[in-house]
Amino acid sequence: MIRTVAAGAACVLVAATAACSSSGGDPDAGGSHGADVSNAVCTKDAATKKVDLPAGFPSGFPLPSGTIVYKVDERGADEGIVVTGVTSTPFKTVLKSLQSELPAKGFRADNGEVEPHDAESDWASSAFEGRWAIREIPQCDGDTLVNVVARATS
């Protein structure tokens, strides 16, 4: 029982950026730090997988410069939309951009965490809430993985 509760709590903590999954192959699948970069798409390969942002994604959300969105997972009203992309912009530049662009575009950041090669934060606006996470992709020569969860506020 205690193990089940602990596993469920861990899943809830990770659910803000991704779904609980044991597959390990999904770039936005949960892990100890949210997004799994082991199977991330590199910028050089992302153009052939590019997808459009869905209508339910906040139009003013400042995705980092050069981000190519290659996966969208619409999970319903409760869990929102998960957008996964990649940019060749270095991690530290992406981080600084998000830290300055979010407030400039009317998004409030909260509960953020920054480590040497990954960062994440909750965010909210007048109509949406969610979480962003960025990770350096070691196998992609300086590319940065970008995950954004967005759901409409009620």
Backbone as JSON Lines, residues from 0, in Angstrom:
{"i":0,"aa":"M","n":[0.83,-1.19,0.0],"ca":[0.0,0.0,0.0],"c":[0.87,1.25,0.0]}
{"i":1,"aa":"I","n":[1.88,1.3,0.86],"ca":[2.76,2.47,0.92],"c":[3.47,2.65,-0.41]}
{"i":2,"aa":"R","n":[3.95,1.56,-1.0],"ca":[4.64,1.63,-2.29],"c":[3.71,2.18,-3.38]}
{"i":3,"aa":"T","n":[2.46,1.74,-3.38],"ca":[1.48,2.21,-4.37],"c":[1.24,3.71,-4.2]}
{"i":4,"aa":"V","n":[1.07,4.15,-2.96],"ca":[0.86,5.58,-2.7],"c":[2.07,6.38,-3.13]}
{"i":5,"aa":"A","n":[3.28,5.9,-2.82],"ca":[4.51,6.62,-3.2],"c":[4.64,6.68,-4.71]}
{"i":6,"aa":"A","n":[4.34,5.59,-5.4],"ca":[4.42,5.59,-6.87],"c":[3.4,6.55,-7.45]}
{"i":7,"aa":"G","n":[2.2,6.55,-6.89],"ca":[1.17,7.48,-7.37],"c":[1.57,8.92,-7.14]}
{"i":8,"aa":"A","n":[2.17,9.22,-5.99],"ca":[2.62,10.58,-5.71],"c":[3.71,11.0,-6.68]}
{"i":9,"aa":"A","n":[4.62,10.08,-6.99],"ca":[5.68,10.4,-7.95],"c":[5.09,10.69,-9.31]}
{"i":10,"aa":"C","n":[4.08,9.92,-9.7],"ca":[3.43,10.15,-11.0],"c":[2.77,11.51,-11.03]}
{"i":11,"aa":"V","n":[2.11,11.9,-9.95],"ca":[1.45,13.21,-9.89],"c":[2.49,14.32,-10.02]}
{"i":12,"aa":"L","n":[3.64,14.18,-9.38],"ca":[4.67,15.2,-9.47],"c":[5.18,15.36,-10.9]}
{"i":13,"aa":"V","n":[5.3,14.26,-11.61],"ca":[5.82,14.29,-12.97],"c":[4.73,14.66,-13.98]}
{"i":14,"aa":"A","n":[3.49,14.44,-13.64],"ca":[2.39,14.63,-14.59],"c":[2.29,16.05,-15.11]}
{"i":15,"aa":"A","n":[2.81,17.0,-14.4],"ca":[2.75,18.38,-14.88],"c":[3.5,18.56,-16.19]}
{"i":16,"aa":"T","n":[4.57,17.8,-16.39],"ca":[5.31,17.9,-17.65],"c":[5.11,16.72,-18.55]}
{"i":17,"aa":"A","n":[4.62,15.63,-18.0],"ca":[4.51,14.43,-18.83],"c":[3.65,13.39,-18.16]}
{"i":18,"aa":"A","n":[3.37,12.34,-18.9],"ca":[2.58,11.24,-18.35],"c":[3.5,10.23,-17.7]}
{"i":19,"aa":"C","n":[2.97,9.52,-16.69],"ca":[3.73,8.42,-16.11],"c":[3.83,7.32,-17.14]}
{"i":20,"aa":"S","n":[5.0,6.84,-17.38],"ca":[5.19,5.83,-18.4],"c":[6.42,5.02,-18.07]}
{"i":21,"aa":"S","n":[6.36,3.76,-18.37],"ca":[7.55,2.93,-18.16],"c":[8.2,2.59,-19.49]}
{"i":22,"aa":"S","n":[7.65,3.14,-20.59],"ca":[8.19,2.78,-21.9],"c":[9.56,3.36,-22.14]}
{"i":23,"aa":"G","n":[9.84,4.55,-21.63],"ca":[11.15,5.16,-21.79],"c":[11.42,5.68,-23.18]}
{"i":24,"aa":"G","n":[10.57,5.38,-24.17],"ca":[10.84,5.81,-25.53],"c":[10.18,7.11,-25.9]}
{"i":25,"aa":"D","n":[9.32,7.63,-25.09],"ca":[8.58,8.85,-25.39],"c":[9.35,10.05,-24.87]}
{"i":26,"aa":"P","n":[9.7,11.03,-25.74],"ca":[10.5,12.14,-25.27],"c":[9.84,12.97,-24.19]}
{"i":27,"aa":"D","n":[8.51,12.89,-24.03],"ca":[7.9,13.63,-22.94],"c":[7.41,12.69,-21.85]}
{"i":28,"aa":"A","n":[7.91,11.46,-21.85],"ca":[7.52,10.52,-20.8],"c":[8.2,10.88,-19.5]}
{"i":29,"aa":"G","n":[7.54,10.6,-18.41],"ca":[8.04,10.99,-17.1],"c":[9.3,10.25,-16.7]}
{"i":30,"aa":"G","n":[10.09,10.91,-15.94],"ca":[11.29,10.35,-15.34],"c":[11.58,11.2,-14.13]}
{"i":31,"aa":"S","n":[12.72,11.03,-13.53],"ca":[13.0,11.81,-12.33],"c":[13.09,13.3,-12.63]}
{"i":32,"aa":"H","n":[13.37,13.67,-13.87],"ca":[13.44,15.08,-14.23],"c":[12.48,15.42,-15.36]}
{"i":33,"aa":"G","n":[11.37,14.7,-15.49],"ca":[10.38,15.04,-16.5],"c":[10.7,14.43,-17.85]}
{"i":34,"aa":"A","n":[11.13,15.22,-18.8],"ca":[11.32,14.78,-20.17],"c":[12.51,13.84,-20.32]}
{"i":35,"aa":"D","n":[12.34,12.84,-21.15],"ca":[13.39,11.86,-21.43],"c":[14.08,12.27,-22.73]}
{"i":36,"aa":"V","n":[15.34,12.64,-22.67],"ca":[16.05,13.09,-23.86],"c":[16.7,11.94,-24.64]}
{"i":37,"aa":"S","n":[16.65,10.73,-24.12],"ca":[17.34,9.62,-24.79],"c":[16.8,9.35,-26.19]}
{"i":38,"aa":"N","n":[15.55,9.64,-26.45],"ca":[14.96,9.42,-27.76],"c":[14.46,10.72,-28.39]}
{"i":39,"aa":"A","n":[14.98,11.83,-27.93],"ca":[14.57,13.12,-28.48],"c":[15.0,13.24,-29.94]}
{"i":40,"aa":"V","n":[14.25,14.02,-30.68],"ca":[14.57,14.28,-32.09],"c":[15.53,15.47,-32.14]}
{"i":41,"aa":"C","n":[16.6,15.34,-32.9],"ca":[17.56,16.42,-33.07],"c":[17.01,17.44,-34.09]}
{"i":42,"aa":"T","n":[17.48,18.66,-34.0],"ca":[17.02,19.71,-34.91],"c":[17.19,19.31,-36.37]}
{"i":43,"aa":"K","n":[18.31,18.68,-36.69],"ca":[18.58,18.3,-38.09],"c":[17.55,17.33,-38.63]}
{"i":44,"aa":"D","n":[16.85,16.6,-37.75],"ca":[15.84,15.63,-38.19],"c":[14.41,16.1,-37.94]}
{"i":45,"aa":"A","n":[14.24,17.2,-37.24],"ca":[12.91,17.62,-36.81],"c":[12.04,18.19,-37.93]}
{"i":46,"aa":"A","n":[12.64,18.8,-38.94],"ca":[11.84,19.45,-39.99],"c":[10.91,18.46,-40.68]}
{"i":47,"aa":"T","n":[11.35,17.22,-40.86],"ca":[10.51,16.23,-41.53],"c":[9.37,15.73,-40.64]}
{"i":48,"aa":"K","n":[9.44,16.02,-39.34],"ca":[8.42,15.58,-38.39],"c":[7.57,16.75,-37.88]}
{"i":49,"aa":"K","n":[7.81,17.94,-38.41],"ca":[7.17,19.16,-37.9],"c":[5.64,19.06,-37.96]}
{"i":50,"aa":"V","n":[5.01,19.51,-36.86],"ca":[3.56,19.58,-36.78],"c":[3.15,20.98,-36.34]}
{"i":51,"aa":"D","n":[1.92,21.35,-36.65],"ca":[1.41,22.66,-36.25],"c":[0.92,22.61,-34.81]}
{"i":52,"aa":"L","n":[0.94,23.77,-34.17],"ca":[0.37,23.87,-32.83],"c":[-1.14,23.75,-32.95]}
{"i":53,"aa":"P","n":[-1.79,23.04,-32.02],"ca":[-3.24,22.91,-32.09],"c":[-3.95,24.21,-31.71]}
{"i":54,"aa":"A","n":[-5.19,24.32,-32.12],"ca":[-5.99,25.52,-31.84],"c":[-6.11,25.79,-30.34]}
{"i":55,"aa":"G","n":[-6.1,24.76,-29.5],"ca":[-6.26,24.94,-28.07],"c":[-5.01,25.36,-27.32]}
{"i":56,"aa":"F","n":[-3.89,25.51,-28.01],"ca":[-2.64,25.94,-27.38],"c":[-2.62,27.46,-27.32]}
{"i":57,"aa":"P","n":[-2.16,28.05,-26.21],"ca":[-2.17,29.52,-26.09],"c":[-1.33,30.18,-27.18]}
{"i":58,"aa":"S","n":[-1.99,31.0,-28.0],"ca":[-1.31,31.59,-29.16],"c":[-0.16,32.51,-28.78]}
{"i":59,"aa":"G","n":[-0.2,33.09,-27.62],"ca":[0.86,34.01,-27.21],"c":[2.0,33.38,-26.45]}
{"i":60,"aa":"F","n":[1.98,32.05,-26.26],"ca":[3.05,31.42,-25.49],"c":[4.36,31.56,-26.24]}
{"i":61,"aa":"P","n":[5.39,32.1,-25.59],"ca":[6.66,32.37,-26.27],"c":[7.57,31.14,-26.37]}
{"i":62,"aa":"L","n":[7.29,30.27,-27.33],"ca":[8.21,29.16,-27.56],"c":[9.59,29.73,-27.9]}
{"i":63,"aa":"P","n":[10.65,29.09,-27.43],"ca":[12.0,29.6,-27.7],"c":[12.28,29.74,-29.2]}
{"i":64,"aa":"S","n":[13.1,30.68,-29.53],"ca":[13.46,30.95,-30.92],"c":[13.95,29.69,-31.63]}
{"i":65,"aa":"G","n":[13.41,29.47,-32.82],"ca":[13.84,28.35,-33.63],"c":[13.25,27.01,-33.23]}
{"i":66,"aa":"T","n":[12.3,26.98,-32.31],"ca":[11.71,25.71,-31.88],"c":[10.91,25.09,-33.02]}
{"i":67,"aa":"I","n":[11.21,23.85,-33.31],"ca":[10.44,23.05,-34.27],"c":[9.61,22.08,-33.45]}
{"i":68,"aa":"V","n":[8.3,22.26,-33.49],"ca":[7.4,21.36,-32.77],"c":[7.24,20.11,-33.61]}
{"i":69,"aa":"Y","n":[7.55,18.95,-33.01],"ca":[7.44,17.7,-33.75],"c":[6.47,16.7,-33.13]}
{"i":70,"aa":"K","n":[5.87,17.06,-32.01],"ca":[4.89,16.17,-31.4],"c":[3.89,16.99,-30.59]}
{"i":71,"aa":"V","n":[2.62,16.66,-30.76],"ca":[1.55,17.26,-29.98],"c":[0.69,16.14,-29.45]}
{"i":72,"aa":"D","n":[0.44,16.16,-28.16],"ca":[-0.4,15.15,-27.52],"c":[-1.54,15.86,-26.82]}
{"i":73,"aa":"E","n":[-2.74,15.76,-27.38],"ca":[-3.92,16.37,-26.77],"c":[-4.53,15.37,-25.8]}
{"i":74,"aa":"R","n":[-4.48,15.7,-24.51],"ca":[-4.88,14.76,-23.45],"c":[-6.2,15.11,-22.78]}
{"i":75,"aa":"G","n":[-6.96,16.0,-23.36],"ca":[-8.25,16.36,-22.8],"c":[-8.16,17.56,-21.87]}
{"i":76,"aa":"A","n":[-9.35,18.02,-21.45],"ca":[-9.43,19.25,-20.66],"c":[-8.68,19.18,-19.34]}
{"i":77,"aa":"D","n":[-8.68,18.03,-18.68],"ca":[-8.02,17.92,-17.37],"c":[-6.5,17.92,-17.46]}
{"i":78,"aa":"E","n":[-5.95,17.24,-18.47],"ca":[-4.5,17.12,-18.58],"c":[-3.89,18.09,-19.58]}
{"i":79,"aa":"G","n":[-4.7,18.62,-20.49],"ca":[-4.22,19.63,-21.41],"c":[-3.52,19.09,-22.64]}
{"i":80,"aa":"I","n":[-2.74,19.94,-23.24],"ca":[-2.0,19.65,-24.46],"c":[-0.52,19.63,-24.11]}
{"i":81,"aa":"V","n":[0.19,18.6,-24.57],"ca":[1.63,18.53,-24.39],"c":[2.28,18.75,-25.75]}
{"i":82,"aa":"V","n":[3.1,19.78,-25.82],"ca":[3.82,20.12,-27.05],"c":[5.29,19.79,-26.83]}
{"i":83,"aa":"T","n":[5.88,19.07,-27.78],"ca":[7.29,18.71,-27.7],"c":[7.99,19.24,-28.94]}
{"i":84,"aa":"G","n":[9.1,19.94,-28.71],"ca":[9.87,20.48,-29.82],"c":[11.34,20.5,-29.51]}
{"i":85,"aa":"V","n":[12.1,20.98,-30.47],"ca":[13.55,21.05,-30.33],"c":[14.02,22.34,-30.98]}
{"i":86,"aa":"T","n":[15.06,22.91,-30.4],"ca":[15.69,24.09,-30.98],"c":[17.2,23.92,-30.94]}
{"i":87,"aa":"S","n":[17.88,24.51,-31.91],"ca":[19.34,24.47,-31.89],"c":[19.91,25.56,-30.99]}
{"i":88,"aa":"T","n":[19.04,26.37,-30.43],"ca":[19.47,27.41,-29.49],"c":[20.01,26.74,-28.22]}
{"i":89,"aa":"P","n":[21.17,27.16,-27.74],"ca":[21.75,26.54,-26.54],"c":[20.85,26.66,-25.31]}
{"i":90,"aa":"F","n":[20.94,25.68,-24.44],"ca":[20.12,25.58,-23.23],"c":[20.09,26.89,-22.44]}
{"i":91,"aa":"K","n":[21.25,27.46,-22.14],"ca":[21.29,28.67,-21.3],"c":[20.58,29.84,-21.97]}
{"i":92,"aa":"T","n":[20.66,29.94,-23.28],"ca":[19.97,31.0,-24.01],"c":[18.47,30.77,-24.0]}
{"i":93,"aa":"V","n":[18.04,29.51,-24.16],"ca":[16.62,29.17,-24.09],"c":[16.08,29.52,-22.71]}
{"i":94,"aa":"L","n":[16.82,29.17,-21.67],"ca":[16.39,29.46,-20.3],"c":[16.21,30.97,-20.1]}
{"i":95,"aa":"K","n":[17.2,31.75,-20.48],"ca":[17.1,33.21,-20.32],"c":[15.93,33.77,-21.11]}
{"i":96,"aa":"S","n":[15.7,33.23,-22.3],"ca":[14.59,33.68,-23.13],"c":[13.25,33.41,-22.44]}
{"i":97,"aa":"L","n":[13.06,32.2,-21.94],"ca":[11.81,31.88,-21.26],"c":[11.63,32.75,-20.02]}
{"i":98,"aa":"Q","n":[12.71,32.96,-19.27],"ca":[12.61,33.76,-18.06],"c":[12.24,35.21,-18.34]}
{"i":99,"aa":"S","n":[12.63,35.73,-19.49],"ca":[12.29,37.12,-19.81],"c":[11.03,37.24,-20.66]}
{"i":100,"aa":"E","n":[10.83,36.32,-21.6],"ca":[9.69,36.41,-22.52],"c":[8.35,36.05,-21.88]}
{"i":101,"aa":"L","n":[8.34,35.08,-20.98],"ca":[7.08,34.71,-20.34],"c":[6.41,35.91,-19.68]}
{"i":102,"aa":"P","n":[7.09,36.62,-18.76],"ca":[6.44,37.77,-18.13],"c":[6.1,38.88,-19.14]}
{"i":103,"aa":"A","n":[6.96,39.06,-20.13],"ca":[6.71,40.1,-21.13],"c":[5.45,39.81,-21.94]}
{"i":104,"aa":"K","n":[5.08,38.53,-22.07],"ca":[3.9,38.13,-22.84],"c":[2.68,37.87,-21.94]}
{"i":105,"aa":"G","n":[2.79,38.18,-20.64],"ca":[1.65,38.04,-19.74],"c":[1.52,36.69,-19.06]}
{"i":106,"aa":"F","n":[2.61,35.92,-19.0],"ca":[2.6,34.62,-18.34],"c":[3.41,34.73,-17.04]}
{"i":107,"aa":"R","n":[2.85,34.22,-15.95],"ca":[3.52,34.24,-14.66],"c":[4.18,32.88,-14.4]}
{"i":108,"aa":"A","n":[5.43,32.9,-14.02],"ca":[6.16,31.67,-13.7],"c":[6.09,31.42,-12.2]}
{"i":109,"aa":"D","n":[6.12,30.15,-11.81],"ca":[6.06,29.79,-10.4],"c":[6.66,28.4,-10.22]}
{"i":110,"aa":"N","n":[7.21,28.13,-9.05],"ca":[7.74,26.81,-8.71],"c":[8.79,26.32,-9.71]}
{"i":111,"aa":"G","n":[9.69,27.18,-10.1],"ca":[10.73,26.8,-11.06],"c":[11.91,26.13,-10.4]}
{"i":112,"aa":"E","n":[12.62,25.38,-11.22],"ca":[13.84,24.71,-10.78],"c":[14.83,24.73,-11.94]}
{"i":113,"aa":"V","n":[16.07,25.13,-11.64],"ca":[17.11,25.17,-12.67],"c":[18.28,24.33,-12.2]}
{"i":114,"aa":"E","n":[18.72,23.42,-13.07],"ca":[19.91,22.61,-12.84],"c":[20.85,22.86,-14.02]}
{"i":115,"aa":"P","n":[22.06,22.33,-14.0],"ca":[23.02,22.64,-15.06],"c":[22.56,22.32,-16.49]}
{"i":116,"aa":"H","n":[21.75,21.26,-16.67],"ca":[21.38,20.85,-18.02],"c":[19.87,20.73,-18.23]}
{"i":117,"aa":"D","n":[19.08,21.13,-17.22],"ca":[17.64,21.1,-17.37],"c":[16.99,22.12,-16.45]}
{"i":118,"aa":"A","n":[15.8,22.54,-16.84],"ca":[15.06,23.51,-16.04],"c":[13.57,23.31,-16.32]}
{"i":119,"aa":"E","n":[12.76,23.72,-15.37],"ca":[11.31,23.6,-15.53],"c":[10.62,24.6,-14.61]}
{"i":120,"aa":"S","n":[9.37,24.88,-14.95],"ca":[8.6,25.81,-14.14],"c":[7.12,25.69,-14.47]}
{"i":121,"aa":"D","n":[6.29,25.88,-13.46],"ca":[4.86,26.06,-13.7],"c":[4.69,27.45,-14.31]}
{"i":122,"aa":"W","n":[3.58,27.67,-14.99],"ca":[3.27,28.99,-15.53],"c":[1.75,29.15,-15.58]}
{"i":123,"aa":"A","n":[1.3,30.39,-15.64],"ca":[-0.12,30.67,-15.74],"c":[-0.31,32.0,-16.46]}
{"i":124,"aa":"S","n":[-1.47,32.11,-17.09],"ca":[-1.9,33.38,-17.69],"c":[-3.36,33.56,-17.31]}
{"i":125,"aa":"S","n":[-4.01,34.54,-17.88],"ca":[-5.41,34.77,-17.53],"c":[-6.32,33.64,-18.02]}
{"i":126,"aa":"A","n":[-5.92,32.91,-19.05],"ca":[-6.78,31.88,-19.62],"c":[-6.19,30.47,-19.59]}
{"i":127,"aa":"F","n":[-4.91,30.34,-19.28],"ca":[-4.24,29.03,-19.33],"c":[-3.33,28.85,-18.13]}
{"i":128,"aa":"E","n":[-2.98,27.59,-17.88],"ca":[-1.96,27.25,-16.91],"c":[-1.22,26.02,-17.43]}
{"i":129,"aa":"G","n":[-0.04,25.78,-16.88],"ca":[0.71,24.63,-17.34],"c":[2.1,24.57,-16.76]}
{"i":130,"aa":"R","n":[2.98,23.95,-17.51],"ca":[4.37,23.77,-17.08],"c":[5.24,23.68,-18.32]}
{"i":131,"aa":"W","n":[6.42,24.26,-18.25],"ca":[7.41,24.1,-19.32],"c":[8.62,23.39,-18.73]}
{"i":132,"aa":"A","n":[9.3,22.66,-19.59],"ca":[10.54,21.99,-19.2],"c":[11.49,22.03,-20.4]}
{"i":133,"aa":"I","n":[12.75,22.31,-20.13],"ca":[13.77,22.3,-21.18],"c":[14.92,21.41,-20.73]}
{"i":134,"aa":"R","n":[15.55,20.74,-21.69],"ca":[16.67,19.85,-21.39],"c":[17.7,19.94,-22.5]}
{"i":135,"aa":"E","n":[18.97,19.94,-22.14],"ca":[20.01,19.77,-23.15],"c":[19.89,18.35,-23.69]}
{"i":136,"aa":"I","n":[20.13,18.19,-24.99],"ca":[20.08,16.86,-25.59],"c":[21.51,16.48,-25.94]}
{"i":137,"aa":"P","n":[22.16,15.68,-25.1],"ca":[23.59,15.38,-25.29],"c":[23.93,14.78,-26.65]}
{"i":138,"aa":"Q","n":[23.07,13.93,-27.18],"ca":[23.35,13.27,-28.46],"c":[23.06,14.18,-29.66]}
{"i":139,"aa":"C","n":[22.61,15.4,-29.42],"ca":[22.23,16.3,-30.52],"c":[23.08,17.57,-30.58]}
{"i":140,"aa":"D","n":[24.32,17.5,-30.18],"ca":[25.29,18.57,-30.35],"c":[24.76,19.95,-29.95]}
{"i":141,"aa":"G","n":[24.27,20.06,-28.71],"ca":[23.87,21.35,-28.18],"c":[22.41,21.72,-28.37]}
{"i":142,"aa":"D","n":[21.61,20.86,-29.0],"ca":[20.19,21.14,-29.14],"c":[19.51,21.12,-27.78]}
{"i":143,"aa":"T","n":[18.35,21.79,-27.7],"ca":[17.58,21.85,-26.47],"c":[16.18,21.31,-26.72]}
{"i":144,"aa":"L","n":[15.76,20.36,-25.89],"ca":[14.42,19.8,-25.94],"c":[13.49,20.77,-25.2]}
{"i":145,"aa":"V","n":[12.33,21.02,-25.79],"ca":[11.35,21.95,-25.21],"c":[10.03,21.2,-25.06]}
{"i":146,"aa":"N","n":[9.52,21.13,-23.83],"ca":[8.21,20.55,-23.55],"c":[7.34,21.61,-22.89]}
{"i":147,"aa":"V","n":[6.12,21.75,-23.35],"ca":[5.18,22.68,-22.74],"c":[3.84,21.98,-22.57]}
{"i":148,"aa":"V","n":[3.32,21.98,-21.36],"ca":[1.97,21.51,-21.08],"c":[1.11,22.75,-20.92]}
{"i":149,"aa":"A","n":[-0.05,22.76,-21.58],"ca":[-0.97,23.88,-21.47],"c":[-2.4,23.37,-21.34]}
{"i":150,"aa":"R","n":[-3.14,23.94,-20.42],"ca":[-4.57,23.61,-20.29],"c":[-5.32,24.89,-19.94]}
{"i":151,"aa":"A","n":[-6.52,24.97,-20.48],"ca":[-7.36,26.14,-20.21],"c":[-7.76,26.14,-18.74]}
{"i":152,"aa":"T","n":[-7.8,27.32,-18.14],"ca":[-8.25,27.44,-16.77],"c":[-9.77,27.5,-16.77]}
{"i":153,"aa":"S","n":[-10.35,27.02,-15.69],"ca":[-11.81,27.04,-15.65],"c":[-12.35,28.16,-14.82]}
